[in-house]
Short mmCIF file of C-alpha atoms and ligand atoms in Angstrom, two decimals:
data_model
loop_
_atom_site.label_atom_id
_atom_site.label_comp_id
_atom_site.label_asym_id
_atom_site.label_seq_id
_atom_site.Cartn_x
_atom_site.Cartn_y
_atom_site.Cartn_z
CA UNK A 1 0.00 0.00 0.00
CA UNK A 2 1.30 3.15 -0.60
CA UNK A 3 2.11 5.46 2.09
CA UNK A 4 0.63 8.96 2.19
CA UNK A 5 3.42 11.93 1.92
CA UNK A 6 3.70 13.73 5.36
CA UNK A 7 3.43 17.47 5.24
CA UNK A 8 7.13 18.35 4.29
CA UNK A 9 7.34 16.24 2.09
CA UNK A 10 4.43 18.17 0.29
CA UNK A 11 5.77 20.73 0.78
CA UNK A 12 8.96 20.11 -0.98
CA UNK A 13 7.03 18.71 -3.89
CA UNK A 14 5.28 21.67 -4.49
CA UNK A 15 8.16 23.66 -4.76
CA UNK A 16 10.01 21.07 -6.90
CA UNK A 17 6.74 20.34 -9.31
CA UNK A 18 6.53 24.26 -10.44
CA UNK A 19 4.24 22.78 -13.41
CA UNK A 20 1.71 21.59 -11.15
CA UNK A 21 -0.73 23.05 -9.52
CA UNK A 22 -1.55 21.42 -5.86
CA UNK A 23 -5.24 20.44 -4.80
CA UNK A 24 -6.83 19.49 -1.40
CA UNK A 25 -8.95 17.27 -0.17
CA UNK A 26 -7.73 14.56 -1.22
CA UNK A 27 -4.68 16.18 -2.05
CA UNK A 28 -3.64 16.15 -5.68
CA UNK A 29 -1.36 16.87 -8.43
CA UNK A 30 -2.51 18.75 -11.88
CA UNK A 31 -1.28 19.96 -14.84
CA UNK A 32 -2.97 21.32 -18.19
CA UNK A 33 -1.18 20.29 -21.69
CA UNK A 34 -1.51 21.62 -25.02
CA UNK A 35 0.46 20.01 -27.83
CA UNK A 36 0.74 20.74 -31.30
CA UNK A 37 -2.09 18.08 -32.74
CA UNK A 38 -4.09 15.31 -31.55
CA UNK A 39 -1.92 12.54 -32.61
CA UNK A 40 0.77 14.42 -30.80
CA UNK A 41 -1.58 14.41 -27.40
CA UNK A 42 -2.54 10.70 -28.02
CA UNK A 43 1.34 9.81 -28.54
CA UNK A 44 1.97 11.15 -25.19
CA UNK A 45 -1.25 9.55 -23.18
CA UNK A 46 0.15 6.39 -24.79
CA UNK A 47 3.81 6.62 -23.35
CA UNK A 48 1.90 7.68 -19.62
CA UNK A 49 -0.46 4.58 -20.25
CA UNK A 50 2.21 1.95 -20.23
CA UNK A 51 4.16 4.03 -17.53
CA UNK A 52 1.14 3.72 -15.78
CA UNK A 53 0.62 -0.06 -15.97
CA UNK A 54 4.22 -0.66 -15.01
CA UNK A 55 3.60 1.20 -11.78
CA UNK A 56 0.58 0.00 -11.03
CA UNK A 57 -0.81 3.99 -10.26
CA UNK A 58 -2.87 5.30 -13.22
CA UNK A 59 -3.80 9.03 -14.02
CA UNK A 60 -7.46 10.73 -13.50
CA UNK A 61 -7.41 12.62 -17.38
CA UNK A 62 -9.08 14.25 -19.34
CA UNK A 63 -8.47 14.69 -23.06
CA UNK A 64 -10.46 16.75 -26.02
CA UNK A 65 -8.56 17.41 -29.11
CA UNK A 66 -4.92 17.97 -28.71
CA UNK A 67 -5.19 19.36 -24.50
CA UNK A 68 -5.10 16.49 -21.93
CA UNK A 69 -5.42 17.71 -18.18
CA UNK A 70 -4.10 15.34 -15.66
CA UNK A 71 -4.68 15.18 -11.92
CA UNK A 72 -2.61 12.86 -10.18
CA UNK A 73 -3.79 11.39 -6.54
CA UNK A 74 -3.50 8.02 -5.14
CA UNK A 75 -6.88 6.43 -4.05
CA UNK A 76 -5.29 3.76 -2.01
CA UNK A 77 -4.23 6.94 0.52
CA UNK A 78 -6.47 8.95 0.20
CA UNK A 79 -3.95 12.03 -0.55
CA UNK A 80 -0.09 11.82 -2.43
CA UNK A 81 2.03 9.17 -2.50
CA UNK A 82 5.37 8.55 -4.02
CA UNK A 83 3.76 7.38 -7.02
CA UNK A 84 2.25 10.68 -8.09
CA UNK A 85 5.55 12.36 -7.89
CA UNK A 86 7.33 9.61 -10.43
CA UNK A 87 4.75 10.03 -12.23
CA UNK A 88 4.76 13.65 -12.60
CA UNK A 89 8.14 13.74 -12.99
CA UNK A 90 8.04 11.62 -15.99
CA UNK A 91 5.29 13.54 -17.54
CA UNK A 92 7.11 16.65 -17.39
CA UNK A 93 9.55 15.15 -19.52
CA UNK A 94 7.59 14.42 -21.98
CA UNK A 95 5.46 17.52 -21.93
CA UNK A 96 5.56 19.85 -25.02
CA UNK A 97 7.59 22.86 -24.46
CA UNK A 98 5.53 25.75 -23.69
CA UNK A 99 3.29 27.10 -26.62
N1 LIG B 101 -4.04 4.55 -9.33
C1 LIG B 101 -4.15 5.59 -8.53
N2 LIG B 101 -4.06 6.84 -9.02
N3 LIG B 101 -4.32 5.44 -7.21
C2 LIG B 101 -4.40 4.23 -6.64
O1 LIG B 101 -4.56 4.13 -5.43
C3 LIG B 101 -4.28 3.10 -7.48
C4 LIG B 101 -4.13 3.32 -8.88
N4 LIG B 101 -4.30 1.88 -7.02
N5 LIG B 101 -4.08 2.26 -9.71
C5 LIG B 101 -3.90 0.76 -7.80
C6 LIG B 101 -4.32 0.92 -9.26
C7 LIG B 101 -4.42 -0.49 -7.14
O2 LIG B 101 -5.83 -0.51 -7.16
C8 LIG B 101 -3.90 -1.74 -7.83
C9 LIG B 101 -4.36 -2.97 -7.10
O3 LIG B 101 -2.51 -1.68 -7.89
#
């Protein structure tokens, strides 16, 4: 079972994560993306999709067109875990560059 980030740790996320926006209650991760086309913005949920299934910790999304918003939040804890913060971290990388 996951384990739910204390406070600091938080903390320290949000200030790392400066592409995501923090939500409460549970607490969450999100981030709006815009890429170029929607073949672009399907490439992308693909490469999170199998990231995903390897971890075992799967995105809340939404897609229309070529924008996907993602919240990330991990049921199992009710709040953050670990999880959301590799997975954010790898979604940055693959985000588009700023349009
Ligand atoms: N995804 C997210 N975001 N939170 C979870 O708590 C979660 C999940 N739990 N994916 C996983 C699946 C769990 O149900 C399975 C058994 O690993």
């Amino acid at each position: 079972m996951p384990e739910k980030l204390n406070p600091a740790r938080v903390a320290a996320a949000n200030q790392e994560l400066t592409n995501w926006t923090l939500g409460q209650t549970p607490q969450s991760l999100s981030r709006s993306l815009e890429f170029v086309d929607f073949k672009q913005a399907f490439a992308f949920m693909t490469r999170v999709a199998l990231l995903a299934e390897e971890l075992g910790h799967h995105p809340e999304w939404f897609n229309v067109y070529k924008r996907v918003d993602i919240t990330l939040s991990t049921h199992d804890c009710d709040g953050l875990s670990e999880l959301d913060l590799r997975m954010a971290r790898s979604i940055d990388q693959w985000a588009p560059p700023a349009r």
